[in-house]
Amino acid sequence: MIALRPDQYAALAAMAETEAGLHMPPAKRTFVTSRLQRRLRRTGLADFDAYLGLLNANDAAGRAERRHFVSALTTNVTGIYREPHHFDLLADRLRAHLSVGRHPRFRVWSAGCSTGEEPLSIAAVCRTHLGPMWAHRCEILATDVDAEVIEAAGNRTPDAALMAALSRGPVPGDADPAVGTPERLFASLQSGIRYTVHNLLHPLEETLGFDAIFCRNVTIYFSPPAQTRVHANLRAQLRPGGLLALGHSERLRDGAGDLRPVGRTAFQRTGARDLPSKATA
Ligand SMILES: C[S@@+](CC[C@H](N)C(=O)[O-])C[C@H]1O[C@@H](n2cnc3c(N)ncnc32)[C@H](O)[C@@H]1O
């Protein structure tokens, strides 16, 4: 294993903070050293000084390596219906939305979606309530800073374990029990999800807002200023009445403000929406 000196570690930690908000205190040095060995091998560089040179390069190679660097340091653990109580709240929100006479598309953002289990679970809840044509009335945006997981999520195929997990949803089905083959069901779920790379440190260039935002187990790895910045960017995208779900050990840095607690690490917007331009760049 190629060794990492404290000064090199400090430079890499600063880069992780700038690029993705990731907080890398000295205690994480072993983790970082081990995660970056593969990048050293892949790039054929001899040591971390050479690697830092590449990371800091202001050209296409430097930009590409900064993406691999972030990907190497992120934790992508996820699961179908992880923290299931949030999917019950999502179903409540969807029912309330549908109860209004003329309603716009129900829009959900899975922010920090990893390999897609979270948006697939959201899609399954929407489909349970709306049936096979659910994607005409709902839209799910699934984003992650890690281009590798976004590619994996968009290209995945249904395996038996995934489909079995999806069929064990926490929301009782009231529509369309005849779902056809696992492949058809999976294609139906994927059809309403748009996967794209997005860094939550930056405002999302969307004007329509969202009825629900899931940003779970993402900011737990961030520095406090980065958490504040990300939460401001999420709030700016929440429609009035919209649901914000955070991970079980996350909290809103700047207090709840016009977000009313509605369950475990879940909030509902009571006030009007900020303009996206007010979000933190
Ligand atoms: C532990 S996974 C959580 C996945 C899912 N939300 C869940 O709770 O099951 C955290 C995800 O956040 C992503 N992430 C980390 N920093 C990010 C950033 N600055 N912007 C967007 N996504 C980020 C990681 O790439 C990773 O896929």
Coordinates of C-alpha atoms and ligand atoms in Angstrom, one line a residue:
M1 CA 0.0 0.0 0.0
I2 CA 1.3 3.5 -0.9
A3 CA 1.6 5.6 2.2
L4 CA -0.1 8.9 2.7
R5 CA 1.6 11.7 4.7
P6 CA -0.4 14.0 7.0
D7 CA 0.2 17.0 4.6
Q8 CA -1.0 15.0 1.6
Y9 CA -4.0 13.9 3.7
A10 CA -4.9 17.5 4.6
A11 CA -4.8 18.4 0.9
L12 CA -7.0 15.5 -0.1
A13 CA -9.4 16.3 2.7
A14 CA -9.7 19.9 1.5
M15 CA -10.3 18.7 -2.0
A16 CA -13.1 16.3 -0.8
E17 CA -14.7 19.2 1.1
T18 CA -14.6 21.6 -1.9
E19 CA -15.7 19.1 -4.5
A20 CA -18.6 17.4 -2.6
G21 CA -18.9 18.8 0.9
L22 CA -17.4 15.6 2.3
H23 CA -16.0 15.9 5.8
M24 CA -12.7 14.0 6.2
P25 CA -11.3 14.5 9.7
P26 CA -7.9 12.9 10.6
A27 CA -9.6 9.8 12.0
K28 CA -10.6 8.9 8.4
R29 CA -7.1 8.8 7.1
T30 CA -6.9 5.0 6.9
F31 CA -10.3 4.9 5.1
V32 CA -9.1 7.5 2.6
T33 CA -5.7 5.8 2.1
S34 CA -7.3 2.5 1.3
R35 CA -10.1 3.9 -0.9
L36 CA -7.6 5.8 -3.0
Q37 CA -5.1 3.0 -3.6
R38 CA -7.2 1.8 -6.6
R39 CA -7.1 5.3 -8.1
L40 CA -3.3 5.3 -7.9
R41 CA -3.2 1.9 -9.6
R42 CA -5.6 2.9 -12.3
T43 CA -3.8 6.2 -13.1
G44 CA -0.4 4.5 -12.8
L45 CA 0.9 7.3 -10.6
A46 CA 3.7 6.5 -8.2
D47 CA 2.6 8.4 -5.1
F48 CA 0.1 10.8 -3.6
D49 CA 2.1 13.9 -4.6
A50 CA 1.7 12.9 -8.2
Y51 CA -1.9 12.1 -7.6
L52 CA -2.5 15.5 -6.0
G53 CA -0.9 17.1 -9.1
L54 CA -3.4 15.3 -11.3
L55 CA -6.4 16.2 -9.0
N56 CA -5.4 19.9 -9.1
A57 CA -4.9 20.0 -12.9
N58 CA -7.1 22.6 -14.6
D59 CA -7.8 20.4 -17.7
A60 CA -10.0 17.5 -18.8
A61 CA -7.9 14.9 -17.1
G62 CA -8.0 16.8 -13.8
R63 CA -11.8 17.2 -14.0
A64 CA -12.3 13.5 -14.8
E65 CA -10.1 12.5 -11.9
R66 CA -11.9 14.8 -9.5
R67 CA -15.1 12.9 -10.4
H68 CA -13.4 9.5 -9.8
F69 CA -12.0 10.9 -6.5
V70 CA -15.4 11.8 -5.3
S71 CA -16.8 8.5 -6.4
A72 CA -14.0 6.7 -4.5
L73 CA -14.8 8.5 -1.3
T74 CA -18.6 8.4 -1.2
T75 CA -20.5 5.7 0.6
N76 CA -23.2 4.2 -1.5
V77 CA -25.0 1.9 0.9
T78 CA -28.7 1.9 0.2
G79 CA -31.7 -0.4 0.1
I80 CA -35.3 -0.9 -1.0
Y81 CA -37.8 0.7 1.4
R82 CA -34.9 1.8 3.7
E83 CA -36.5 3.6 6.6
P84 CA -40.0 2.5 5.6
H85 CA -41.9 5.1 7.7
H86 CA -41.0 7.7 5.1
F87 CA -42.8 5.8 2.4
D88 CA -46.0 5.8 4.4
L89 CA -45.7 9.6 4.7
L90 CA -45.0 9.8 0.9
A91 CA -48.3 7.8 0.3
D92 CA -50.1 10.3 2.6
R93 CA -48.7 13.2 0.6
L94 CA -49.7 11.6 -2.7
R95 CA -53.2 10.9 -1.5
A96 CA -53.6 14.5 -0.3
H97 CA -52.3 15.7 -3.7
L98 CA -54.7 13.6 -5.6
S99 CA -57.7 14.7 -3.5
V100 CA -57.4 18.2 -5.0
G101 CA -59.6 18.6 -8.1
R102 CA -57.1 19.7 -10.7
H103 CA -53.6 18.9 -9.7
P104 CA -50.3 19.2 -11.4
R105 CA -47.9 16.3 -11.7
F106 CA -46.7 14.9 -8.4
R107 CA -43.0 15.5 -8.4
V108 CA -40.5 13.8 -6.1
W109 CA -36.7 14.3 -5.8
S110 CA -34.5 11.5 -4.6
A111 CA -31.4 13.6 -3.8
G112 CA -28.3 11.3 -3.3
C113 CA -30.1 8.3 -4.8
S114 CA -27.0 6.0 -5.0
T115 CA -27.8 2.9 -7.2
G116 CA -31.5 3.6 -7.4
E117 CA -33.1 1.6 -4.7
E118 CA -34.6 4.8 -3.1
P119 CA -36.2 6.2 -6.3
L120 CA -37.4 2.7 -7.2
S121 CA -39.2 2.4 -3.9
I122 CA -40.7 5.8 -4.4
A123 CA -41.9 4.8 -7.9
A124 CA -43.4 1.6 -6.4
V125 CA -45.4 3.6 -3.9
C126 CA -46.7 5.9 -6.7
R127 CA -47.6 3.0 -8.9
T128 CA -49.4 1.2 -6.1
H129 CA -51.7 4.2 -5.9
L130 CA -52.0 5.1 -9.5
G131 CA -51.7 1.9 -11.4
P132 CA -49.7 1.1 -14.6
M133 CA -50.1 4.6 -16.0
W134 CA -48.6 6.2 -12.9
A135 CA -45.7 7.9 -14.7
H136 CA -48.2 10.1 -16.6
R137 CA -49.1 11.7 -13.3
C138 CA -45.8 11.5 -11.3
E139 CA -42.3 12.4 -12.1
I140 CA -39.2 11.3 -10.1
L141 CA -35.9 13.0 -10.3
A142 CA -33.1 10.9 -9.0
T143 CA -29.7 12.6 -8.6
D144 CA -26.3 11.8 -7.2
V145 CA -22.8 13.4 -7.4
D146 CA -21.3 10.0 -8.3
A147 CA -21.6 9.4 -12.0
E148 CA -20.8 5.7 -11.6
V149 CA -23.8 5.0 -9.4
I150 CA -26.1 7.1 -11.7
E151 CA -25.0 5.0 -14.6
A152 CA -25.5 1.8 -12.7
A153 CA -29.0 2.9 -11.6
G154 CA -30.0 3.8 -15.1
N155 CA -28.7 0.6 -16.7
R156 CA -29.7 -1.9 -14.1
T157 CA -31.8 -4.9 -14.9
P158 CA -34.3 -6.5 -12.5
D159 CA -33.0 -9.4 -10.5
A160 CA -35.1 -11.7 -8.3
A161 CA -33.9 -10.2 -5.0
L162 CA -34.7 -6.7 -6.1
M163 CA -38.2 -7.6 -7.3
A164 CA -38.9 -9.6 -4.2
A165 CA -37.9 -6.6 -2.0
L166 CA -40.0 -4.2 -4.0
S167 CA -43.1 -6.5 -3.7
R168 CA -42.8 -6.3 0.1
G169 CA -43.7 -2.6 0.2
P170 CA -44.9 -1.0 3.4
V171 CA -47.8 0.6 1.6
P172 CA -50.9 -1.6 1.1
G173 CA -51.6 -2.0 -2.6
D174 CA -54.9 -0.7 -3.8
A175 CA -54.3 -0.7 -7.5
D176 CA -53.2 -3.1 -10.2
P177 CA -52.4 -6.4 -8.6
A178 CA -51.8 -7.9 -12.0
V179 CA -48.4 -6.5 -12.7
G180 CA -47.2 -8.9 -15.4
T181 CA -43.6 -10.1 -15.5
P182 CA -40.9 -8.7 -13.2
E183 CA -39.3 -7.2 -16.3
R184 CA -42.5 -5.3 -17.2
L185 CA -43.0 -4.1 -13.7
F186 CA -39.4 -3.0 -13.4
A187 CA -39.6 -1.2 -16.8
S188 CA -42.8 0.5 -15.6
L189 CA -41.0 1.8 -12.4
Q190 CA -38.0 2.9 -14.3
S191 CA -40.1 4.8 -16.9
G192 CA -41.0 7.5 -14.4
I193 CA -37.5 8.0 -13.0
R194 CA -35.1 10.5 -14.5
Y195 CA -31.5 9.8 -13.4
T196 CA -28.9 12.6 -13.6
V197 CA -25.6 13.6 -12.0
H198 CA -26.0 16.6 -9.6
N199 CA -23.9 17.9 -6.8
L200 CA -26.1 19.0 -3.9
L201 CA -23.7 21.7 -2.9
H202 CA -25.1 23.6 -6.0
P203 CA -28.7 24.8 -6.5
L204 CA -30.8 22.5 -8.8
E205 CA -31.7 24.3 -12.0
E206 CA -35.4 23.4 -11.8
T207 CA -38.3 25.8 -11.4
L208 CA -41.3 23.6 -10.8
G209 CA -40.4 22.5 -7.3
F210 CA -41.2 19.1 -5.6
D211 CA -44.0 17.7 -3.5
A212 CA -41.5 15.4 -1.7
I213 CA -37.8 15.4 -1.4
F214 CA -35.9 12.5 0.0
C215 CA -32.3 13.4 1.0
R216 CA -31.4 10.6 3.3
N217 CA -28.1 9.4 4.6
V218 CA -26.2 11.9 2.4
T219 CA -25.4 15.0 4.6
I220 CA -24.3 12.7 7.5
Y221 CA -20.9 12.7 5.7
F222 CA -20.8 16.5 5.2
S223 CA -19.1 19.3 7.1
P224 CA -21.5 21.5 9.1
P225 CA -21.3 24.4 6.5
A226 CA -21.9 22.0 3.7
Q227 CA -24.9 20.6 5.5
T228 CA -26.4 24.1 5.9
R229 CA -25.8 24.8 2.2
V230 CA -27.4 21.6 1.0
H231 CA -30.4 22.0 3.3
A232 CA -30.9 25.6 1.9
N233 CA -30.8 24.2 -1.6
L234 CA -33.4 21.5 -0.7
R235 CA -35.7 23.9 1.0
A236 CA -35.7 26.1 -2.1
Q237 CA -37.1 23.2 -4.1
L238 CA -39.9 22.3 -1.7
R239 CA -43.5 23.2 -2.8
P240 CA -45.9 24.4 -0.1
G241 CA -47.2 21.4 1.8
G242 CA -44.2 19.4 0.4
L243 CA -42.5 16.6 2.4
L244 CA -38.8 16.6 3.3
A245 CA -37.3 13.3 4.5
L246 CA -33.8 13.1 6.0
G247 CA -31.9 10.1 7.2
H248 CA -32.4 8.7 10.7
S249 CA -29.3 10.4 12.1
E250 CA -29.6 13.7 10.2
R251 CA -31.1 17.0 11.4
L252 CA -31.7 20.4 9.9
R253 CA -28.7 22.5 10.7
D254 CA -30.5 25.9 10.8
G255 CA -33.6 24.7 12.7
A256 CA -36.9 23.8 11.1
G257 CA -38.1 27.3 10.1
D258 CA -41.3 26.9 8.1
L259 CA -40.9 23.1 8.1
R260 CA -43.2 21.4 10.5
P261 CA -42.1 18.0 11.9
V262 CA -44.5 15.3 10.7
G263 CA -42.7 12.1 11.8
R264 CA -39.2 10.7 12.4
T265 CA -36.8 13.0 10.5
A266 CA -39.6 14.1 8.3
F267 CA -40.9 17.7 7.7
Q268 CA -43.7 19.4 5.8
R269 CA -43.4 22.9 4.4
T270 CA -46.0 25.3 5.8
G271 CA -44.9 28.5 4.1
A272 CA -44.5 29.6 0.5
R273 CA -41.6 28.5 -1.7
D274 CA -38.3 30.4 -1.9
L275 CA -37.2 31.2 -5.4
P276 CA -34.4 28.8 -6.5
S277 CA -32.1 31.9 -6.9
K278 CA -32.2 32.3 -3.2
A279 CA -30.5 29.0 -2.7
T280 CA -26.9 28.9 -1.9
A281 CA -24.5 28.5 -4.9
Ligands
LIG1 C1 -25.3 6.3 1.8 S1 -25.9 6.8 0.2 C2 -27.6 7.1 0.6 C3 -28.5 6.5 -0.5 C4 -30.0 6.7 -0.3 N1 -30.4 8.1 -0.1 C5 -30.4 5.9 1.0 O1 -30.6 6.5 2.0 O2 -30.6 4.7 0.9 C6 -25.3 8.5 0.1 C7 -25.2 8.9 -1.4 O3 -25.0 10.4 -1.4 C8 -24.2 10.7 -2.5 N2 -23.5 12.0 -2.3 C9 -22.5 12.3 -1.5 N3 -22.1 13.6 -1.6 C10 -23.0 14.1 -2.5 C11 -23.2 15.4 -3.0 N4 -22.3 16.4 -2.7 N5 -24.2 15.6 -3.9 C12 -25.0 14.6 -4.3 N6 -24.9 13.4 -3.8 C13 -23.9 13.1 -2.9 C14 -23.2 9.5 -2.5 O4 -22.6 9.4 -3.8 C15 -24.1 8.3 -2.2 O5 -24.6 7.7 -3.3

